[in-house]
Structure formats: structure tokens, C-alpha cells
XYZ file of C-alpha atoms in Angstrom:
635
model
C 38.267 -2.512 7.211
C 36.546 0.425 5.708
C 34.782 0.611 2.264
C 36.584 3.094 -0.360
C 33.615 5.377 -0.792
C 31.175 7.125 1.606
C 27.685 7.546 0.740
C 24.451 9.869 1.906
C 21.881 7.323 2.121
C 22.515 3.252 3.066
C 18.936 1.625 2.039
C 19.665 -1.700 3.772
C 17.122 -5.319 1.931
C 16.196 -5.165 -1.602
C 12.428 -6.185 -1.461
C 9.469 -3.700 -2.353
C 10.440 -1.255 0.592
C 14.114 -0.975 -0.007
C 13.826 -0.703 -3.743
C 11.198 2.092 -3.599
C 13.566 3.555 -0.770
C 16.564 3.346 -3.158
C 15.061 4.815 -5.819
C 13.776 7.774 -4.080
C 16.413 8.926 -1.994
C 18.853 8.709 -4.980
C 16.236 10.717 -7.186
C 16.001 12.801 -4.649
C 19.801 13.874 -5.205
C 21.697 11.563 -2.482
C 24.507 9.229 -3.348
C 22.888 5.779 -2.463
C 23.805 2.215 -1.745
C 21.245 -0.534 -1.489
C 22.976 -3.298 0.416
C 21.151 -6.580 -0.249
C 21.859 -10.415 0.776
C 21.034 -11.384 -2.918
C 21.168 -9.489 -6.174
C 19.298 -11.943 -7.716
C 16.404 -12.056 -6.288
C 15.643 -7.421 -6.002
C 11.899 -7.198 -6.129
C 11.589 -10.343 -5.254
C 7.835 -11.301 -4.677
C 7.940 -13.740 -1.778
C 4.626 -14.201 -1.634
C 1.513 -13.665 -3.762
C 2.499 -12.465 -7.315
C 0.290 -9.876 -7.344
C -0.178 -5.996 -7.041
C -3.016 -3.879 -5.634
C -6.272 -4.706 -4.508
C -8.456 -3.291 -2.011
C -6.871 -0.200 -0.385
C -3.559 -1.635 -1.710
C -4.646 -0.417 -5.097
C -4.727 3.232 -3.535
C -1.181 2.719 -2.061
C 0.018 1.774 -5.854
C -1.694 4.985 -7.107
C -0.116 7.366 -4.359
C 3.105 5.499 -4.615
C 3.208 6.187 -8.519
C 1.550 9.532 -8.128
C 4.789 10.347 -5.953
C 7.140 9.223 -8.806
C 8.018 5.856 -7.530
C 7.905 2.606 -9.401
C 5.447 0.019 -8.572
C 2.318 0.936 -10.792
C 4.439 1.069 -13.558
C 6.483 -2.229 -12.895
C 3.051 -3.776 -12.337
C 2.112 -2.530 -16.023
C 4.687 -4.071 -17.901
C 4.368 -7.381 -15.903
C 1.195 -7.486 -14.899
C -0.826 -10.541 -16.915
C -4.291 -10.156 -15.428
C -6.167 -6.817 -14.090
C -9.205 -6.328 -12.665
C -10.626 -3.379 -10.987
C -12.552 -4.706 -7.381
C -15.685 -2.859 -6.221
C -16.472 -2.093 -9.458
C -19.932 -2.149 -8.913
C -19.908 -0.085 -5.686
C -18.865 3.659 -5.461
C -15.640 5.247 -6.314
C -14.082 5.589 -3.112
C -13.783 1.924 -2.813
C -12.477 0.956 -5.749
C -9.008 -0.879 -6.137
C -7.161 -1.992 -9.034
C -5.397 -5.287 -9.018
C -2.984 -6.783 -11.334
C -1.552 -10.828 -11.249
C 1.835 -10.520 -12.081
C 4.389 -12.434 -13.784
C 7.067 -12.860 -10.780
C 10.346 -13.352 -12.853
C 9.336 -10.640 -15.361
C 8.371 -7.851 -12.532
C 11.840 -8.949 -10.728
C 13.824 -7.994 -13.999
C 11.976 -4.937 -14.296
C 12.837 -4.004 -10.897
C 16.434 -4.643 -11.261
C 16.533 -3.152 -14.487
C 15.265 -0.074 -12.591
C 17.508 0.161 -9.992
C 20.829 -0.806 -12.242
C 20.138 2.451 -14.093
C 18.960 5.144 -11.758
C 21.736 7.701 -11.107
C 23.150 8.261 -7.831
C 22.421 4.495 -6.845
C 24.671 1.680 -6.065
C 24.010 -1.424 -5.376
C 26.229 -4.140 -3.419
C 25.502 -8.005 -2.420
C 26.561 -8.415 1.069
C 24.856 -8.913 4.855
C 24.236 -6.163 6.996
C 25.623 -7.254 10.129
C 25.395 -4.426 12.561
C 24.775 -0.768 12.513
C 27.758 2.280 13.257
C 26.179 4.737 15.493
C 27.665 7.392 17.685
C 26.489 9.941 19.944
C 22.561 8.742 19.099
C 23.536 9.036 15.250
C 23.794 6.467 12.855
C 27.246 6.551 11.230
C 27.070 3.590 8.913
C 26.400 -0.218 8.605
C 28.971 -3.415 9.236
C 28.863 -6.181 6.619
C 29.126 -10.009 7.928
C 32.672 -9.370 6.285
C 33.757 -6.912 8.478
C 33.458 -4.107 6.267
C 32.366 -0.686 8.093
C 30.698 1.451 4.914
C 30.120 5.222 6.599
C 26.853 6.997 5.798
C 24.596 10.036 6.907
C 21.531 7.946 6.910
C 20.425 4.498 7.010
C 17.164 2.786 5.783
C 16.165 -0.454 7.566
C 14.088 -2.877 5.142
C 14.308 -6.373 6.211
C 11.212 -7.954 5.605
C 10.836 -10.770 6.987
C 14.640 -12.036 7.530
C 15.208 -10.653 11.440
C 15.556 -13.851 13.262
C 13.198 -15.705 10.863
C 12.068 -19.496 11.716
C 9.891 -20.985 9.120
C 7.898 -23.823 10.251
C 6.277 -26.521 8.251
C 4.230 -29.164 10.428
C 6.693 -30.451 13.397
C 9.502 -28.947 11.607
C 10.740 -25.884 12.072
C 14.217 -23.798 10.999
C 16.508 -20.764 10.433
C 15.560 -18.622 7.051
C 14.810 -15.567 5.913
C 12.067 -16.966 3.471
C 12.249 -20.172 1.395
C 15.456 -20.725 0.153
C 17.322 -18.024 1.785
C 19.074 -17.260 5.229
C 17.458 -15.678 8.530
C 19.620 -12.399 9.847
C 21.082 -13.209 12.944
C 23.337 -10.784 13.640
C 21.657 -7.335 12.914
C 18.468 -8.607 14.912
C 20.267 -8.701 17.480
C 22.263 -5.852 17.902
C 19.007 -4.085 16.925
C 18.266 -5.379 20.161
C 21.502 -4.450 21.748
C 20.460 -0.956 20.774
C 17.581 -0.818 23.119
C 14.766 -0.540 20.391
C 10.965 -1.883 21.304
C 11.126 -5.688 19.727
C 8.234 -8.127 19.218
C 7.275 -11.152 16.955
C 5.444 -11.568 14.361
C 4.294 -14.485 11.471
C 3.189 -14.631 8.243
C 2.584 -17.618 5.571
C 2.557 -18.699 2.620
C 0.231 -21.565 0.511
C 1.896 -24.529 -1.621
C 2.721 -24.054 -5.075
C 0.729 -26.487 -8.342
C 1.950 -27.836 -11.467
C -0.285 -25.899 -13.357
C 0.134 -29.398 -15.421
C -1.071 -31.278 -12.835
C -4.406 -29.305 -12.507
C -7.610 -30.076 -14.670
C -8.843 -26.578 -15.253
C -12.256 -28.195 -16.797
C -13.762 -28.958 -13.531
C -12.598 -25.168 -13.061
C -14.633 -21.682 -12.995
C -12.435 -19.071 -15.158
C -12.093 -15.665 -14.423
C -11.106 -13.431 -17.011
C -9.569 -10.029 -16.536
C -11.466 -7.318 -17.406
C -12.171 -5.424 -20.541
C -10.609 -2.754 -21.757
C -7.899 -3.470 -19.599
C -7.172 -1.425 -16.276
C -3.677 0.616 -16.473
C -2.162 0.953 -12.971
C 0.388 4.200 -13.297
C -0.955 7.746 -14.613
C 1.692 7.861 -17.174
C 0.769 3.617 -18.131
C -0.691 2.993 -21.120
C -2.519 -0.939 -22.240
C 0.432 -1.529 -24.626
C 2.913 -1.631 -21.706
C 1.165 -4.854 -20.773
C 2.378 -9.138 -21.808
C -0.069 -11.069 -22.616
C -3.157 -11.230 -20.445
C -3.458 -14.881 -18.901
C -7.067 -15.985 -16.938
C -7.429 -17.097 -13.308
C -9.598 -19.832 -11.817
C -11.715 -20.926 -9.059
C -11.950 -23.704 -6.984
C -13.457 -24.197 -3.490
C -12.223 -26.154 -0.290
C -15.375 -29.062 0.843
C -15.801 -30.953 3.718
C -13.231 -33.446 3.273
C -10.567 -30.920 3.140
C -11.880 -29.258 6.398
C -12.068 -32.770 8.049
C -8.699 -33.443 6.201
C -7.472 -30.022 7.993
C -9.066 -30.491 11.843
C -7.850 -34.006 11.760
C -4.369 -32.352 11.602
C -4.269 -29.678 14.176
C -2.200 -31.169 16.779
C 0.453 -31.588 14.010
C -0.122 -27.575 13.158
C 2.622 -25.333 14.894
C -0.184 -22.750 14.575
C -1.749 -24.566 17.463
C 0.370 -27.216 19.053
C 2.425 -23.678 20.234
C 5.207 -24.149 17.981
C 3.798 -20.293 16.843
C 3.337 -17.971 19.557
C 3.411 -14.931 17.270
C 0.000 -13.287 15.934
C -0.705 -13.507 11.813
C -2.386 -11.542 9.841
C -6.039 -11.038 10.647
C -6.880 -10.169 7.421
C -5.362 -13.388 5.492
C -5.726 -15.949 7.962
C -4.138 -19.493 7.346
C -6.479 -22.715 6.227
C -6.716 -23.551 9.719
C -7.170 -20.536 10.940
C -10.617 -20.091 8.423
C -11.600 -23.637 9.187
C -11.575 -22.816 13.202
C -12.992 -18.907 12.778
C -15.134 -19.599 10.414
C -16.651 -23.211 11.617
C -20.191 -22.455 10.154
C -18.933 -22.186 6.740
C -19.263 -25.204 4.252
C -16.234 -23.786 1.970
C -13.995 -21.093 0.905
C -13.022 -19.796 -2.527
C -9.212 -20.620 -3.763
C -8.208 -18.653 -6.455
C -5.298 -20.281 -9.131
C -3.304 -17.308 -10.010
C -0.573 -18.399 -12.852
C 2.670 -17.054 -11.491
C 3.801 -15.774 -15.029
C 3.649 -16.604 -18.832
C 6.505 -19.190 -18.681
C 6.099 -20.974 -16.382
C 3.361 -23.764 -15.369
C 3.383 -22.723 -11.518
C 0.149 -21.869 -9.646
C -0.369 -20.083 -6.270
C -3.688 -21.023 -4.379
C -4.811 -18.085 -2.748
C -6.733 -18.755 -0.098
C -4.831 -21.646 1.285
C -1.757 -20.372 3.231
C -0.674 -23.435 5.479
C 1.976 -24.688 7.658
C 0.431 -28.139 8.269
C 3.086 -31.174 7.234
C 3.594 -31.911 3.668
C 1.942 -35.225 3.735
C -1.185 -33.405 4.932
C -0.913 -30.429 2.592
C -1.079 -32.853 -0.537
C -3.970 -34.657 1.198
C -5.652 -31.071 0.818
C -5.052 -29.952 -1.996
C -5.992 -33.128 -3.301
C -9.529 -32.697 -2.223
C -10.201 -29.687 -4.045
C -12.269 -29.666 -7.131
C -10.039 -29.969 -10.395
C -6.510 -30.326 -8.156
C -7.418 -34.703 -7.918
C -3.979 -35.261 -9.435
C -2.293 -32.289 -8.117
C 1.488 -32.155 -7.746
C 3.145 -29.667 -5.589
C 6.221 -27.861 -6.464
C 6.826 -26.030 -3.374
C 5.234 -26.958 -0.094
C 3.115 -23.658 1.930
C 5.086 -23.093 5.012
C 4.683 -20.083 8.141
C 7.558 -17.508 8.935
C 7.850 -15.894 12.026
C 10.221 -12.855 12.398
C 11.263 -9.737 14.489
C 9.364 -6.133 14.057
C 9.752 -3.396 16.064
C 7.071 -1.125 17.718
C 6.558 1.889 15.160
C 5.198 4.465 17.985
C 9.043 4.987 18.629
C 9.049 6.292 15.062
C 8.721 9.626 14.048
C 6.374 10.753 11.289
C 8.963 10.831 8.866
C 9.814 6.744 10.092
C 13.125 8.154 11.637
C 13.401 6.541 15.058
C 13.297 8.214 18.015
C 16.302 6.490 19.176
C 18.845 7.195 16.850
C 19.140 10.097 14.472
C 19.561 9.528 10.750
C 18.431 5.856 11.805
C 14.925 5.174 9.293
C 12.436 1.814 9.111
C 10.226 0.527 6.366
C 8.041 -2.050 5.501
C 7.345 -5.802 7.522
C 10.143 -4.549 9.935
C 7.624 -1.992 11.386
C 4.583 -4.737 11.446
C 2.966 -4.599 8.400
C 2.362 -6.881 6.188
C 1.841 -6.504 2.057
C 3.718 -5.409 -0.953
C 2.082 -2.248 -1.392
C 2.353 -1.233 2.038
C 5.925 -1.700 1.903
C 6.865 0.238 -1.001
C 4.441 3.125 0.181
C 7.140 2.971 3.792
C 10.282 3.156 1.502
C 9.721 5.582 -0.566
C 8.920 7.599 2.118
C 12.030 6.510 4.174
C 13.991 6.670 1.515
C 13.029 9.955 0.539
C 13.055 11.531 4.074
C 16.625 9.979 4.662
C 18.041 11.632 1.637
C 16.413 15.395 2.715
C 18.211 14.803 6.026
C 21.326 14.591 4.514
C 20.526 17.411 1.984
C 19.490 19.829 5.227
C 15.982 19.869 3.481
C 12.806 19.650 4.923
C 11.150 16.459 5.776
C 7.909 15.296 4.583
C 5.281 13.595 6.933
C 2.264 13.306 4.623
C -1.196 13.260 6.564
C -4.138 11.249 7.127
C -6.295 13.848 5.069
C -4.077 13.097 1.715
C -3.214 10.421 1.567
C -3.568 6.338 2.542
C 0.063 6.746 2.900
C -0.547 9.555 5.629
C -3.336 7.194 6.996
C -1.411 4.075 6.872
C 1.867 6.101 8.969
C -0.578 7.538 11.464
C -1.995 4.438 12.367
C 1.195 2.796 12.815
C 3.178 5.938 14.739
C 0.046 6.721 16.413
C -1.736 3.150 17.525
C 1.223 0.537 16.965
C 0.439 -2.839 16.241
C 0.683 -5.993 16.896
C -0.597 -7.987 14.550
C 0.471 -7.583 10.759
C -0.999 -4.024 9.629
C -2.633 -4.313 6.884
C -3.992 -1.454 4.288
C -8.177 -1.387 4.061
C -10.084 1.536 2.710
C -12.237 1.604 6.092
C -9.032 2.797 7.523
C -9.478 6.011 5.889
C -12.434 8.695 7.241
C -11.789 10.688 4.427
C -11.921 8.262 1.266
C -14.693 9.821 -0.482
C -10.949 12.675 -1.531
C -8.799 9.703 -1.386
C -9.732 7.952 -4.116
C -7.548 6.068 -6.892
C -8.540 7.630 -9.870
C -7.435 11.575 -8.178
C -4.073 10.346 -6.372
C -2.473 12.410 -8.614
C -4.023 15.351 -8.600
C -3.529 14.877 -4.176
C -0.004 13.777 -4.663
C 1.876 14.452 -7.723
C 2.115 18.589 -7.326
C 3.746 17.185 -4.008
C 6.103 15.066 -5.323
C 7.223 17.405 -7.819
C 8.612 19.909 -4.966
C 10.069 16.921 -3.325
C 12.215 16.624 -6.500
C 10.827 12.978 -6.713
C 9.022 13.652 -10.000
C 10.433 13.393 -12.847
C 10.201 16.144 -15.816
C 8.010 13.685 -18.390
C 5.611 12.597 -15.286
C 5.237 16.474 -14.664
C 4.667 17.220 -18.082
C 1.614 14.629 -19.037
C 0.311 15.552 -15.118
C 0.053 19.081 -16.214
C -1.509 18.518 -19.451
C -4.041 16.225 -17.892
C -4.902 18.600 -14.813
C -5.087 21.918 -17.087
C -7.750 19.541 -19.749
C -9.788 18.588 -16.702
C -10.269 22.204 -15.281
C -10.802 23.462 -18.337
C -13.422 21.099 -19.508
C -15.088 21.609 -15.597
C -15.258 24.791 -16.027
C -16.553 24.564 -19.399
C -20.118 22.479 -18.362
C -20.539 25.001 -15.960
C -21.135 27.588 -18.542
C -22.702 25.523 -20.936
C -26.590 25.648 -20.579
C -28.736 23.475 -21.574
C -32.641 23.262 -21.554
C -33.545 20.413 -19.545
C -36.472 19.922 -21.621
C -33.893 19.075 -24.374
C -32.891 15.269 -22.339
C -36.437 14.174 -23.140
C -35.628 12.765 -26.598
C -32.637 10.838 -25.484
C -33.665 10.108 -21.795
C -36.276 7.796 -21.103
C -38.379 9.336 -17.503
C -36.871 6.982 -14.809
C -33.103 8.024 -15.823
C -34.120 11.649 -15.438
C -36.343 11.972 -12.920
C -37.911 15.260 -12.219
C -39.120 16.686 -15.270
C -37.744 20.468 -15.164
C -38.638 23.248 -17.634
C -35.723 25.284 -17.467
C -32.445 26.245 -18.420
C -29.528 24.433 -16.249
C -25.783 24.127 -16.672
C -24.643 21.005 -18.593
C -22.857 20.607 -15.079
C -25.701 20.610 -12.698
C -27.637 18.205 -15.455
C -24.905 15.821 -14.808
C -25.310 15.723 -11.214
C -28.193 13.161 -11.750
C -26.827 10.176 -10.942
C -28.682 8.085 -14.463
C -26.673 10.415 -16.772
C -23.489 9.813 -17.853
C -20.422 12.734 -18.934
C -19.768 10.038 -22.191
C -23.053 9.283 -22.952
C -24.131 12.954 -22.777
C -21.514 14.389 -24.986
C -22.069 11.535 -27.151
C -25.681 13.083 -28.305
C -24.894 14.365 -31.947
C -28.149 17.031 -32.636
C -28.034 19.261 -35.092
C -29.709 22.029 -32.409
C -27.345 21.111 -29.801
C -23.589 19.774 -29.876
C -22.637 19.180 -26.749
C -18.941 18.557 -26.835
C -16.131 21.125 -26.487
C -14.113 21.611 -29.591
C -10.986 19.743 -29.555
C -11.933 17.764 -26.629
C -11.436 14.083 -26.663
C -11.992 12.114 -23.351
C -10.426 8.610 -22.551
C -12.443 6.499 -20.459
C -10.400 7.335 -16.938
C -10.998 11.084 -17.469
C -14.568 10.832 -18.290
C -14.976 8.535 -15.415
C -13.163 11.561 -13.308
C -15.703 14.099 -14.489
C -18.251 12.277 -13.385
C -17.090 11.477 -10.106
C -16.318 14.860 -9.594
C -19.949 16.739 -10.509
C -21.806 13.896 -9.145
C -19.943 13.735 -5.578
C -19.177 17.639 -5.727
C -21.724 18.268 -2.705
C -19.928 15.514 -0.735
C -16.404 15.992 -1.575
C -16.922 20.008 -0.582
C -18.590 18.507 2.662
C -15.635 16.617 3.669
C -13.007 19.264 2.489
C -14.294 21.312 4.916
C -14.424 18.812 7.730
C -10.265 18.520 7.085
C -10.041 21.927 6.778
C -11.287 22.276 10.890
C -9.222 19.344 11.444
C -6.148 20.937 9.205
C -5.051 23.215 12.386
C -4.860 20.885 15.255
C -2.522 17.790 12.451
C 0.008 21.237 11.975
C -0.329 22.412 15.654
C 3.185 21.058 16.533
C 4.095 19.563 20.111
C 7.564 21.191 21.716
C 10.112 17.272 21.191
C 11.462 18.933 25.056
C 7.559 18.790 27.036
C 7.862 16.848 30.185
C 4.490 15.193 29.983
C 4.891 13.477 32.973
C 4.979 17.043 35.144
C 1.381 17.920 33.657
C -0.437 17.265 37.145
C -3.716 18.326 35.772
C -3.681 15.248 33.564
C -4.560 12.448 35.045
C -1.713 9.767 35.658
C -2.815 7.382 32.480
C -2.496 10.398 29.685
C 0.097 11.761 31.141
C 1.736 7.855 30.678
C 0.265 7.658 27.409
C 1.255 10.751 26.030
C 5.379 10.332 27.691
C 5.100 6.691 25.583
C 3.756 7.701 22.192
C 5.650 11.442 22.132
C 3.178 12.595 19.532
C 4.123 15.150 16.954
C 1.181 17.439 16.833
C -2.392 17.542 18.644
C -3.771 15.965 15.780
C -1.782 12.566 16.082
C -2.645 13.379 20.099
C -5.927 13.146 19.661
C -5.611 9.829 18.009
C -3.889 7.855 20.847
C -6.558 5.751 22.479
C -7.588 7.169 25.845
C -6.747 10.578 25.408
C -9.707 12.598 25.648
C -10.986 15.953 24.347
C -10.868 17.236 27.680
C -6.844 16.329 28.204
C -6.516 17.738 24.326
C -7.781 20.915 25.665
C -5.315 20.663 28.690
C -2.492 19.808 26.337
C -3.423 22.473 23.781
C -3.347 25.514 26.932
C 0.086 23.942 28.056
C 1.930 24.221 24.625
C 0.272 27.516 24.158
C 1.944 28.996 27.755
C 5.171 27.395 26.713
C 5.356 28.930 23.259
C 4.522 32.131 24.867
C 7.312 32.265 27.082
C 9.646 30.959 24.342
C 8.618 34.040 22.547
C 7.012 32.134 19.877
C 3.139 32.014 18.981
């Protein structure tokens, strides 16, 4: 049985990835159906109902930067922000909002319902159509063949999914919902690298239940962080505080007195977590030296009395899991609403994707999100709308984009994964990055949105408030650079230590601000009657004065580092022939050669980034391509 219509782009799960992926190949100017098992539950945050945080935050930024819809979804649900790393330098700090689950899921949906070119169907994916190495279509569960030019893979965690709660273990996709059988395995079927992975989950508190007075509160901070360029504080519901509690001795004994009732280690779970967000019983045994850990109580939305504990993801029984949470401070009389519970699930290798996450298998065939081991919200949505976009330029004989380590974390976050695989959960960190001094939050639009713009992601307001902001920004730049000022001048307003060495001269009001003590918005600030230092007409939020600063005082570093990409620029667009036979390359040795047939890299960059290929093979590689072009007639 065949559907009626035939679309462009088939964006298959409806979680972060596959909305983003939706959304962005049908902006993009391809008819689009997102397939999902449940309309209900688009957006749905199956985890921790929040957005951002450290390197995530950056992911949010580029993601909105790009046009997609995260940040902004996060500002009209989000009921608690706080910027991390506050304290430390710029390159390192993330944004992170608590959300209000139900109200982010409506936003979502309300998204999706209204974006031209998008359609959206409830049904189960049950096999792909693919002939000839391309990917024709999808099959539904009710036999229903729907025809295609592209397809976009976003299952989360639902391929062959087995949740496990102490000795008890069973079929889902996530609580409450149904494990794909089918698809996994004619995934499978279709010859493409398979592993396993898990993931968990803590219980859920009757916020009645708790006694927040034996609780430390943490408030949000003030003036509220705004997560998308184009946000605004207005957007956001009532702000709501956390709180803090820590685990104690009796809930580690409580925990170690339970581990042969664990799956995580009476080898129920074979499957690797995630490093970075280890289980209860994973911190307990890692970290045995340590007397407690924080739990935060995040509010899961303004009505509502449900709490998640973050910081105490379990899969121990349910008799032992109120027996913990019992013994935390404040949570005596605790009731549970939903017990924690671990998931593991099928990913597939991403070094058989392209840069683009097209597989190398099958053409028109595209992957995002947990199905390509990662783990995260924002990480995700960064995949989709990437996917998403990329399927929809296929099918519109356009261009593909593969954006690059140097800028973006999206570019970082693909390399990695197309580059390295994984196999644990991938998760996003701003030590990933060697360039993060340029990626920063607060300039992912100036990297990104120019970008997205000529992508045709960007929509005409986004472009017109970018431009405005950009075009104030230069000019003001430019402006303290030919605005002198005698130095001598600071004295009345600048106590010694904050200026340092005392200089009788004339400098630019840029170079003054170089000095790390003084401040953009303090300095225009000074009203004198011999010296007004602000521009006519210019008025300066806080996140643009903040960006002036980062940019004069960093200047010397940032120029450092934009020439280190700029070396590195030729050998990431140095593309590799898809047709070299690696394996005939005699003058490699036998373990490149192996390495390089495996990964197929796109360029010399990405070569160069596949452990145990050396400089010396690079320069091997580099002379072959070079002899082949040659004799192809191309340089």
C-alpha cells in the first residue's frame, strides 16, 4: 500500500534531533514529513528538563545562531537560568535554563504544526525502501510504503531498547513507551556498523513530599540570562528556585549494600554509560574517597509538584531507591512518583558517516542524535538540524554543508564523531574544542548566522536584528579606536591598582580598555564635563557591552588563534579523491593504510585527526592525492 503523496525529506522520531531536522529541511524549501510513534509527546524531554550548560550552552547558541529553535523554545519555557563559569573567562562560559517540560513540549509542537512545507504523521517506522544504494522511502508497521528522496534517522533511544530497573528488566523505548523492533533490525539487515549503548535516568519527588527547610536554595541569576539572539527577558514564565541536597554515608552504605541487585554490575548491563553522568553507583564505586555528592531538585515546571534529582540516576530496585532517597537531607518523607530506571539501546558507528551525517552506505540515507552515540539534548538538536538541512540540499541539487572544527562546536562535535567514533555516549565539553577562545557563546552569531542566512535557514526578522546588531558593534569598535584619550585623564576615576602603569600619554579609548580592571560600561559611564566618552546615539545592553570587552581585551589572543586556523584552513578544505585505494599505498605502513581504508576521511584535515596517523603518512598521503589530481587534470 502506498501513501497518496511523495515527499523530499522523511525526518523519521520526533525528539530534539528530529524536530530541529524537520524544521530545517522544510525551511530550507523541501516538502517534509516527520514520522513519529507519538504526537503527543514531540519535544519530549525524556530526561533532565533542562537546556544548556557547559559546552551544551554553545550548541544552543550555534543551533539558534543557525535559525533553529531550541534557544528560543528554552526562552519561553525556561523557569530558572543561570550562566556557569561565570567567574572564569569567556570561552567557558555556558548558559543553562531549567525548563518547564509540558510547556517547552507545546512550544515545540506548536512550532512544528505551523512551519510550511512540514507534515507531520503518527505512525512506526518499520523498515527503510532503498534501491541501488539509495534510500527510496520508509515502511510503516502498517504496511504503508511513503516514497522520499531523503531520509533522516532520529531514534533516540527506542532501537531495541531494554530498560532495566533492579532484577527486572523489559522492552521500551523510554518509560511508558514501546522499544523499535523492527527498524533495528533491518538496520542491521542493511549491513550498517551496530553497537550498544545505555543511559539512565533518576526517580522522580513529590515536590510535596520534600521539606525544602532543611534545603540550600539556589536562585537563578539576576538580570536574567536570555538564551536566543533574537530572545528577550519578557519571553520568559515565571522564574522558580532550585535546591540542594547531598547524598551521606548511609545512602552510600544503603547503595553498596545493593550492588549485586544492580544490573549495572550483576551483568544484566553490558553496554558502556555515559562517562560524564555516571549513575549513583557508578560515583559511589569511582569515586570511593568521597564522603558525598551534590543532588540538585530541579522543579519540572510551574504546575506541577514533580522534582528531578540530578545527580542520582539509578537502576537499583525500587525498594532500594526509596531507601535512598530517604536518606538524603530534607527528602525523610519522600514519595516517589516515578521510579529512576537504565535504558540500553542500539547506535551505530558514526565513522561510516560522512561529514554531512549521510552514510556511507546508502545515499540520501542521514543519522542524528543518540542513534550515532551521543548522548544530550543539545547535542541532538545541533545533529538534526544539520541532517535535516543537508537532506533537504540533496534533494534541491544544492550544496552540502559540513561545518568545521574551527567554527563551530557543531563542526567540533561532527569531527569527533566521523573522525574518532565512540563508544561510550559522546558528550559535548568545551575542552573538546582547541579553538574556544573564537568559539565562544556570546559571538555564535556573528560565526554562524551570515552562514545560515545563505543556507536559506535564516529567517528575514533574524537577519534583520543580526545586521543591525553586527553593523552597531563595528561601528562602535571602530569608533574607540579613534577616540583618544589622555591616560592621565583615568586618574580621577581609577584608583592605582585597577590601572596599573601610570602612562603620560595620549592612547586610544580602545587600547585603554585592553587593561583588564577597566570596564567598556563603567568607562563610558564617566560623565565629565572635559571629556564625554560615549558615542552619540549609542546605547549598549549588557550582552553587547560584555562583547566589546571581550573583544579589545582578548584581541591579541583571538588574532593569535585566527591565524593558527588560518595554516590549518588549507589542509580541513584539501579534499581526499571518495575512489583512492588506500590499501595499494605500499609506502604506508600496513596499520594507516588499514586505518585510513576504515575511516575514508574527507580531507587531510579530518586525516590528520584519526589516531595513529602520523605527520609523516600525512605527508605521504598529501604527495599521493597531489599525483592523482595531476593526472586527472585537476590541481
Amino acid at each position: 500500500m502506498n501513501h497518496p503523496f511523495n515527499f523530499d525529506v522523511i525526518v523519521v522520531g520526533g525528539g530534539h534531533a528530529g524536530t530541529e531536522a524537520a524544521l530545517s529541511s522544510a525551511k530550507s524549501g523541501s516538502v517534509t514529513l516527520l514520522i513519529t510513534g507519538n504526537l503527543d509527546t514531540l519535544g519530549q524531554m525524556s530526561c533532565n528538563p533542562s537546556i544548556g550548560g557547559v559546552g551544551k550552552g554553545h550548541l544552543v547558541k550555534e543551533i539558534d545562531a543557525l535559525g533553529g529553535s531550541m534557544a528560543l523554545s528554552a526562552d519561553y519555557a525556561g523557569i530558572h537560568f543561570k550562566v556557569l563559569n561565570s567567574s572564569k573567562g569567556p570561552a567557558v562560559r555556558s548558559t543553562r535554563a531549567q525548563i518547564d517540560r509540558s510547556l517547552y513540549r507545546q512550544i515545540v509542537r506548536e512550532k512544528l504544526e505551523n512551519q510550511d512545507n512540514l507534515y507531520i504523521a503518527q505512525e512506526t517506522v518499520s523498515s527503510l525502501l532503498i534501491k541501488n544504494n539509495n534510500v527510496v522511502g520508509v515502511k510503516t508497521s502498517l504496511g504503508i510504503s511513503v516514497k522520499a528522496k531523503s531520509v533522516v534517522l532520529t531514534t533516540g533511544t527506542f532501537l531495541n531498547g531494554i530498560i532495566h530497573i533492579g532484577e527486572n528488566s523489559f522492552s521500551g523505548g523510554r518509560s511508558g513507551d514501546q522499544a523499535v523492533i523492527s527498524l533495528a533490525d533491518n538496520l542491521k539487515d542493511l549491513g550498517l556498523p551496530q553497537g550498544r549503548l545505555k543511559t539512565g535516568t533518576p526517580p522522580r519527588i513529590d515536590g510535596r513530599t520534600i521539606d525544602f527547610d532543611m534545603l540550600q536554595i539556589q536562585q537563578g541569576d539576576c538580570p536574567t540570562p536570555v538564551f536566543s539572539f533574537i530572545g528577550y527577558r519578557e519571553m520568559h514564565p515565571k522564574q522558580l528556585p532550585c535546591w540542594i541536597t547531598r547524598t551521606n554515608s548511609i545512602s552510600h552504605e544503603i547503595v553498596r549494600n545493593a550492588f549485586s541487585r544492580s544490573p549495572l554490575y550483576n551483568g544484566s548491563i553490558e553496554s558502556k554509560g555515559p562517562r560524564y553522568c555516571p549513575s549513583i553507583e557508578d560515583k559511589i564505586t569511582r569515586f570511593s574517597d568521597k564522603d558525598s555528592h551534590q543532588v540538585f531538585l530541579e522543579p519540572e515546571g510551574l504546575h506541577t509538584n514533580e522534582f528531578y534529582p540530578n545527580g542520582i540516576s539509578t537502576s537499583l530496585p525500587f525498594d532500594v531507591q526509596v531507601n535512598l532517597i530517604r536518606s538524603l537531607n530534607g527528602l525523610h518523607n519522600a514519595h516517589i512518583l516515578r521510579y529512576g530506571y537504565a535504558i540500553e539501546y542500539d547506535y551505530f558507528d558514526p565513522k561510516f558517516l560522512k561529514s554531512t551525517l549521510e552514510t556511507r552506505n546508502i545515499n540520501g540515507l542521514y543519522f542524528a542524535g543518540q542513534i550515532n552515540g551521543t548522548t544530550g539534548y543539545e547535542e541532538a538538536a545541533a545533529q538534526g538540524l544539520l541532517a535535516g538541512l543537508n537532506a533537504s540540499r540533496r534533494c534541491l541539487d544544492l550544496d552540502q554543508w559540513s561545518p568545521r572544527r574551527s567554527d563551530s562546536y557543531i563542526g567540533v562535535m561532527i569531527d569527533d564523531l566521523i573522525t574518532r567514533g565512540t563508544t561510550e555516549p559522546y558528550r559535548m565539553f568545551t575542552s573538546r574544542a582547541e579553538y574556544r577562545l573564537t568559539l565562544r557563546e556570546d559571538n555564535a552569531d556573528l560565526r554562524l548566522t551570515d552562514i545560515g542566512r545563505n543556507l536559506g535557514i535564516v529567517d528575514d526578522n533574524r537577519w534583520d536584528l543580526f545586521n543591525r546588531k553586527r553593523d552597531l558593534l563595528n561601528k562602535e569598535l571602530q569608533r574607540l579606536k579613534d577616540t583618544s584619550l589622555n591616560f592621565k585623564f583615568l586618574i580621577k576615576y581609577y584608583s592605582d591598582d585597577k590601572l596599573g602603569k601610570n602612562l603620560d600619554k595620549d592612547l586610544s579609548v580602545f587600547d585603554i580598555l585592553k587593561r583588564p580592571n577597566i570596564k567598556y560600561k563603567d568607562l563610558m559611564s564617566i560623565k565629565d564635563p572635559d571629556c564625554y566618552l560615549l558615542g552619540p546615539g549609542v546605547s549598549y545592553d549588557d550582552v553587547l557591552s560584555d562583547q566589546i570587552d571581550i573583544h579589545i581585551k582578548y584581541s591579541g589572543y583571538i588574532s593569535k588563534q585566527s591565524d593558527e586556523i588560518r595554516k590549518i584552513s588549507d589542509n580541513d578544505s584539501y579534499t581526499i579523491p571518495d575512489t583512492i585505494d588506500y590499501l595499494s599505498m605500499t609506502n604506508l605502513s600496513i596499520e594507516v593504510r588499514q586505518k585510513l581504508n576504515d575511516y575514508r576521511p574527507e580531507t587531510i584535515g579530518q586525516a590528520s585527526r584519526i589516531p595513529g596517523v602520523t605527520p609523516a603518512s600525512l605527508s605521504v598521503l598529501f604527495v599521493h592525492i597531489k599525483r592523482l589530481k595531476s593526472s586527472n587534470g585537476s590541481i
